[in-house]
PDB file of C-alpha atoms in Angstrom:
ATOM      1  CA  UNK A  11       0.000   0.000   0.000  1.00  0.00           C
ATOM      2  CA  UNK A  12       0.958   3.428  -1.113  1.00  0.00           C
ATOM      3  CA  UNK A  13       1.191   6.063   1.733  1.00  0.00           C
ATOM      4  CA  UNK A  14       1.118   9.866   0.409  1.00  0.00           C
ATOM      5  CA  UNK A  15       1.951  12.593   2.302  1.00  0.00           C
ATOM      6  CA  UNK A  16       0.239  15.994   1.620  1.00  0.00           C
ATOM      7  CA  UNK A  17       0.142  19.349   3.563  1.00  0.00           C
ATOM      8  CA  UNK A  18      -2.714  19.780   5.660  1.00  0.00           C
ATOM      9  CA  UNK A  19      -5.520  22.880   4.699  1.00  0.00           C
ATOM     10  CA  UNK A  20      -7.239  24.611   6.968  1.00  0.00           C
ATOM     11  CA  UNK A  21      -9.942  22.447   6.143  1.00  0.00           C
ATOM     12  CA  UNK A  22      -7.791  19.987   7.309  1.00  0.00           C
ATOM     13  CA  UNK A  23      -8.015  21.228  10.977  1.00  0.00           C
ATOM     14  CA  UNK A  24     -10.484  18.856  12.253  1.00  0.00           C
ATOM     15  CA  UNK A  25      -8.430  15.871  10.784  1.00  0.00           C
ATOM     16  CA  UNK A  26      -5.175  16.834  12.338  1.00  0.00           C
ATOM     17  CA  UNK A  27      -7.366  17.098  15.691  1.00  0.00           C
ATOM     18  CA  UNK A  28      -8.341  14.059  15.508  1.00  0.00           C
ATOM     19  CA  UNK A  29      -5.053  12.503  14.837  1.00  0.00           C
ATOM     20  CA  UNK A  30      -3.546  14.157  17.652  1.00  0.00           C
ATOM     21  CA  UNK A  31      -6.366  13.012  20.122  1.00  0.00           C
ATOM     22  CA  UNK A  32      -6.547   9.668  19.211  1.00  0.00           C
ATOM     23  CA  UNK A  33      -2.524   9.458  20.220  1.00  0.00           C
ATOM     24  CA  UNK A  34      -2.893  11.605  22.815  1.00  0.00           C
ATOM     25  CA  UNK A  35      -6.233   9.429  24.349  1.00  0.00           C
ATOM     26  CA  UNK A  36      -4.306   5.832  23.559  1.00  0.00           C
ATOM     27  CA  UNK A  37      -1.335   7.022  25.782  1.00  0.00           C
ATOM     28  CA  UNK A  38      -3.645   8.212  28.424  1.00  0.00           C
ATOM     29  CA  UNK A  39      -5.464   5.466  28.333  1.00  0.00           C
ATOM     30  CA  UNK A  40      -1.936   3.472  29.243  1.00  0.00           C
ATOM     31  CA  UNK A  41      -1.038   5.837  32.124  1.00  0.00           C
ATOM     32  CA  UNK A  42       0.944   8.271  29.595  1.00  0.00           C
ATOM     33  CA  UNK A  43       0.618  11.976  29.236  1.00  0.00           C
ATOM     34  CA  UNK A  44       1.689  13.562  25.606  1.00  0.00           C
ATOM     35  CA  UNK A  45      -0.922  15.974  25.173  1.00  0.00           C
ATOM     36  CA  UNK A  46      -3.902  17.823  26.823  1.00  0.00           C
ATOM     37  CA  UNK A  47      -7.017  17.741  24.800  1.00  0.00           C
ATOM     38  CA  UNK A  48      -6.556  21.699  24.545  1.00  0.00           C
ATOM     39  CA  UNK A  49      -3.458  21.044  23.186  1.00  0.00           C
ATOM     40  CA  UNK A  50      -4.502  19.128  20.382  1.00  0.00           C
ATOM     41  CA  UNK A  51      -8.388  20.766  20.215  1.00  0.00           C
ATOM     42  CA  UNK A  52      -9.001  22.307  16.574  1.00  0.00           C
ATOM     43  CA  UNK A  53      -8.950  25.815  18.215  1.00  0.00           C
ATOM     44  CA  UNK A  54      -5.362  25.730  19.812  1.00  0.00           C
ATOM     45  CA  UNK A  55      -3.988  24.274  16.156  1.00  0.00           C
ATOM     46  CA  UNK A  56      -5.711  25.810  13.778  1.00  0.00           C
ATOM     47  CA  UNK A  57      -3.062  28.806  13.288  1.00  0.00           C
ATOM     48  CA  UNK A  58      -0.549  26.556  12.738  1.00  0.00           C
ATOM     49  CA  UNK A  59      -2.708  24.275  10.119  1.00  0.00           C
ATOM     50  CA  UNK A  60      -3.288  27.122   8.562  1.00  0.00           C
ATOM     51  CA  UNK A  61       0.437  28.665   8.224  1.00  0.00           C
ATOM     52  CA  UNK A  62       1.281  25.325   6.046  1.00  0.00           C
ATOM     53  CA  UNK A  63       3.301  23.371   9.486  1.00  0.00           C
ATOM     54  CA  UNK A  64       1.042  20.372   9.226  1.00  0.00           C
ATOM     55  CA  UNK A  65       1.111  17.530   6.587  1.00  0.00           C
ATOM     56  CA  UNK A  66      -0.893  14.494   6.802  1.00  0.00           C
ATOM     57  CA  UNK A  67      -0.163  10.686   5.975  1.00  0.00           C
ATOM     58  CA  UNK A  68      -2.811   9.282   4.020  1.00  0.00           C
ATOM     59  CA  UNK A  69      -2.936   5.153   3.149  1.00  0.00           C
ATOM     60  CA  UNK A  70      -5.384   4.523   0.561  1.00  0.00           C
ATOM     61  CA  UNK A  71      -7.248   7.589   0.761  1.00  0.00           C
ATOM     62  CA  UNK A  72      -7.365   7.870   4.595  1.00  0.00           C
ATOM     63  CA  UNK A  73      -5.957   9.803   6.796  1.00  0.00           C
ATOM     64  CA  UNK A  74      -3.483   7.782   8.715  1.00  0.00           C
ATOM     65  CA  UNK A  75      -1.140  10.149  10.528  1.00  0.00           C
ATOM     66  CA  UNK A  76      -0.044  13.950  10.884  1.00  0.00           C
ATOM     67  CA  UNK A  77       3.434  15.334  11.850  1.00  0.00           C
ATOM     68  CA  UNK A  78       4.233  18.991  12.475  1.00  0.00           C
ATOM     69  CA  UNK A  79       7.271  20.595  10.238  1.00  0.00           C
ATOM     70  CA  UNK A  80       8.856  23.912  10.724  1.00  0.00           C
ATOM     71  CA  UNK A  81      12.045  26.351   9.902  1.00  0.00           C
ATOM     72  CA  UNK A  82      12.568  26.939  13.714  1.00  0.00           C
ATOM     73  CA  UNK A  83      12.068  25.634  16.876  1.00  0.00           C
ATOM     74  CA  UNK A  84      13.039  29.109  19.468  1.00  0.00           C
ATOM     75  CA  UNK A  85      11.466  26.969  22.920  1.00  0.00           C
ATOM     76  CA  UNK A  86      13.355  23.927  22.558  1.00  0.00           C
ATOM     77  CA  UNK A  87      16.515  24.264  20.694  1.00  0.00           C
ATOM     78  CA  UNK A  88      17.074  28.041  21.432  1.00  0.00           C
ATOM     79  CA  UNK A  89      20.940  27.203  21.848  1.00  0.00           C
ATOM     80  CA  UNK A  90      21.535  26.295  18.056  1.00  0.00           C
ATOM     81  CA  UNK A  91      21.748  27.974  14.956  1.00  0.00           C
ATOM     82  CA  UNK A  92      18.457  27.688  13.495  1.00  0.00           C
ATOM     83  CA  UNK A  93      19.353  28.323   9.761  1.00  0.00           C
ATOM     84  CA  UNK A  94      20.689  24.925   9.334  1.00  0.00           C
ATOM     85  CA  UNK A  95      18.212  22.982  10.621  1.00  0.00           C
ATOM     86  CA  UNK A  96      14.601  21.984  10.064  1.00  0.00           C
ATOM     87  CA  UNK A  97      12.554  20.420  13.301  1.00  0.00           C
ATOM     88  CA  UNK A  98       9.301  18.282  13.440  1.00  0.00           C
ATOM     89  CA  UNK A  99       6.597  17.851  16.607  1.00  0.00           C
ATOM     90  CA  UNK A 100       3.824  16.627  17.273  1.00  0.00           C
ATOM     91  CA  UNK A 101       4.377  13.434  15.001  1.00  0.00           C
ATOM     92  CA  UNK A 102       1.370  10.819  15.830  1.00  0.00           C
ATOM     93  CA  UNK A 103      -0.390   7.827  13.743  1.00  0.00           C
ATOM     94  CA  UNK A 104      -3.948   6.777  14.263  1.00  0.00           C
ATOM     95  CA  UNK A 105      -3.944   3.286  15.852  1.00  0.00           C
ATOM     96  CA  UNK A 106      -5.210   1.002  12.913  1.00  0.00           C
ATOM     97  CA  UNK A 107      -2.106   2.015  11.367  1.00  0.00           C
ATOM     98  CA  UNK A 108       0.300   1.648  14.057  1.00  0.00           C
ATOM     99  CA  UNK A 109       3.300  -0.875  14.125  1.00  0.00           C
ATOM    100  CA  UNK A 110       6.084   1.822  12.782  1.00  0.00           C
ATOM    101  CA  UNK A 111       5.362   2.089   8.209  1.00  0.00           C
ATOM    102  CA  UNK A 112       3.491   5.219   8.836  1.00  0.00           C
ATOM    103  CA  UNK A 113       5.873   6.967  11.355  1.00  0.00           C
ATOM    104  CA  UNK A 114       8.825   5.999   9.332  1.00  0.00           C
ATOM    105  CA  UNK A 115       7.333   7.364   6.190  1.00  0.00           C
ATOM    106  CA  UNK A 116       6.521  10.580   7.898  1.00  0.00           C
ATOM    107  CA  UNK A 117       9.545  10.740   9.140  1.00  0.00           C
ATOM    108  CA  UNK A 118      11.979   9.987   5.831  1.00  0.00           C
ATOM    109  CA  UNK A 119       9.163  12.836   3.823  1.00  0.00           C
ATOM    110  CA  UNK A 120      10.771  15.198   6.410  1.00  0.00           C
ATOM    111  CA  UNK A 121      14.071  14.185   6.078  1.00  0.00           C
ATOM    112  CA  UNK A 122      13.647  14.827   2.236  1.00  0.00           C
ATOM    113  CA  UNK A 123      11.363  17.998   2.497  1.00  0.00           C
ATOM    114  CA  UNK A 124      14.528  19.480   5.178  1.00  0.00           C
ATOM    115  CA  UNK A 125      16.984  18.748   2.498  1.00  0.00           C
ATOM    116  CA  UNK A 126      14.967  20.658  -0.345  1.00  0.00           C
ATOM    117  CA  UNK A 127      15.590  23.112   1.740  1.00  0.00           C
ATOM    118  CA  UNK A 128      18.670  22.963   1.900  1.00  0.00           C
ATOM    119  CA  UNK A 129      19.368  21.842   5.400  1.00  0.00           C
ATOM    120  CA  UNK A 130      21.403  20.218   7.213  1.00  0.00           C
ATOM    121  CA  UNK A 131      19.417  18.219   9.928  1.00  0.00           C
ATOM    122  CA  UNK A 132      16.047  17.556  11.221  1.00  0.00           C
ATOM    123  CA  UNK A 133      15.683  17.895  15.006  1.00  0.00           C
ATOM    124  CA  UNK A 134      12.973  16.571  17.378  1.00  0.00           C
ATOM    125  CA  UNK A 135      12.105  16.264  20.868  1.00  0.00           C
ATOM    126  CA  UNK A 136      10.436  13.629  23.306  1.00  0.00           C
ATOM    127  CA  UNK A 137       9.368  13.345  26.678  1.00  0.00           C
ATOM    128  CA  UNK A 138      12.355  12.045  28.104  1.00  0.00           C
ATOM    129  CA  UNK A 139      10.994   9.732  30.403  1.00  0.00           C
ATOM    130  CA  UNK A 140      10.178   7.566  27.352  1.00  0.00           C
ATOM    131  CA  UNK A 141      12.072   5.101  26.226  1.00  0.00           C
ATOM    132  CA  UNK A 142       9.872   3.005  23.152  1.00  0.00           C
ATOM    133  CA  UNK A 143       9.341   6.186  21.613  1.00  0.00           C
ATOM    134  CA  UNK A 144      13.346   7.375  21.927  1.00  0.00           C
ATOM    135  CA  UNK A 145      14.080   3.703  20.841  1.00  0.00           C
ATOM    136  CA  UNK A 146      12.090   4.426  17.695  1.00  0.00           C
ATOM    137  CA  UNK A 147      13.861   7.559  16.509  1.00  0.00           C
ATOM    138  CA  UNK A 148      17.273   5.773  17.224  1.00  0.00           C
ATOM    139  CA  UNK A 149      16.332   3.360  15.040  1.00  0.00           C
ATOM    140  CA  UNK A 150      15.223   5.385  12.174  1.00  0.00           C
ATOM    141  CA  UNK A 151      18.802   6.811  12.715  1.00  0.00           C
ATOM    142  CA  UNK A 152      18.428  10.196  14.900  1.00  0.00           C
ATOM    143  CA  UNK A 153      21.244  10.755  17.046  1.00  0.00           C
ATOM    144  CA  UNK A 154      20.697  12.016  21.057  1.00  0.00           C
ATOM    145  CA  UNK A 155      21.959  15.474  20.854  1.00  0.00           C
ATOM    146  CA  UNK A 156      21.163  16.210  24.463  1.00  0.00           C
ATOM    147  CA  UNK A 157      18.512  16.311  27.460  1.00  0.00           C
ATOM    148  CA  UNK A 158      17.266  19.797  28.489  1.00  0.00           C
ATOM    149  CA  UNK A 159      14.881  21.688  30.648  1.00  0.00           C
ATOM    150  CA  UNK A 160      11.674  23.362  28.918  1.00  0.00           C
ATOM    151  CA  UNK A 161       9.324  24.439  31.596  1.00  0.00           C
ATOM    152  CA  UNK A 162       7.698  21.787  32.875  1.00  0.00           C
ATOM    153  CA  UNK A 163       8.696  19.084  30.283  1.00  0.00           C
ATOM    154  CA  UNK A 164      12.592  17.364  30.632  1.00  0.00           C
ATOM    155  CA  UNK A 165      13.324  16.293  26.782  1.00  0.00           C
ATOM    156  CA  UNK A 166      15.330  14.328  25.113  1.00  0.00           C
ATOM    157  CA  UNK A 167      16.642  16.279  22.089  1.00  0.00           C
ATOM    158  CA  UNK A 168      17.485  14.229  18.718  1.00  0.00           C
ATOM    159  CA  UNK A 169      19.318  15.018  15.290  1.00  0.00           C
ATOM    160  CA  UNK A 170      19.550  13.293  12.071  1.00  0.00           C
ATOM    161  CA  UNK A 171      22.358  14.377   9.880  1.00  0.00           C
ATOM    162  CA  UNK A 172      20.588  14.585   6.500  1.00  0.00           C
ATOM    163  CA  UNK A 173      23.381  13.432   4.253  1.00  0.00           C
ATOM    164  CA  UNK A 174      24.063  15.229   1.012  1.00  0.00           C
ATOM    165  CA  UNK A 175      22.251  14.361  -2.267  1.00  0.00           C
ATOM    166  CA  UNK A 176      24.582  13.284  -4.791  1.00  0.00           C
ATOM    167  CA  UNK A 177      23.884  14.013  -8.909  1.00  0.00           C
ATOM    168  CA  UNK A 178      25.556  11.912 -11.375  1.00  0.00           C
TER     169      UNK A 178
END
């Protein structure tokens, strides 16, 4: 099965909601926080669906998961040059399509979109205190840059060295 990746509308808003949610619910519903529902709620995202940061996953026609990509990140890696970098949040994958394709496809798109662009890495955070979802950005090949202090929330900070495209 093909999975597409296309950048969310504003029209889109309610879809990216619901993506978030349903991640956000399933990890609640194991004893883990990620997000508040106001976090996620259409209101409190649609300025950002609408600025072009969300893209959606979609497996025959349906949306299967959403990922967040932007040109800076100035609350979590303030201490870095920004201009070389591209960073993704809020990455999450509705539950019928769990088991890692979708993630990894979101996640090599942004690779590719952040070298279009001429960067040099894509950089992410996690909740620190969890180690599946750190073990599955090591194994798509992101590197622990460091842990740091955001407010409330202790991250672990990751990079992935986007190597150069070569033309023959």
């Amino acid at each position: 099965m093909y999975i597409s990746i296309r950048q969310a509308t504003i029209q889109d808003t309610a879809i990216v909601s619901d993506v978030l949610l349903e991640a956000a619910l399933w990890l609640q519903q194991s004893g883990r926080l990620m997000w508040h529902e106001s976090e996620v709620s259409p209101e409190s995202i649609s300025k950002d669906v609408d600025n072009g940061l969300f893209f959606i996953a979609e497996w025959a026609g349906e949306s299967a998961g959403t990922i967040k990509f932007q040109l800076e990140d100035l609350v979590f890696w303030s201490d870095i040059s920004q201009e070389e970098s591209a960073f993704v949040h809020r990455l999450a994958v509705r539950r019928n399509y769990s088991g890692g394709k979708v993630s990894s496809v979101l996640l090599a798109w942004a690779v590719e979109h952040a070298r279009t662009l001429g960067r040099y890495y894509l950089r992410l955070d996690c909740d620190a205190s969890r180690p599946h979802l750190r073990a599955v950005y090591e194994r798509f090949g992101f590197r622990h840059h460091s842990d740091k202090q955001v407010g409330v929330y202790f991250v672990s900070r990751y990079e992935y060295k986007i190597p150069p495209q070569f033309t023959f």
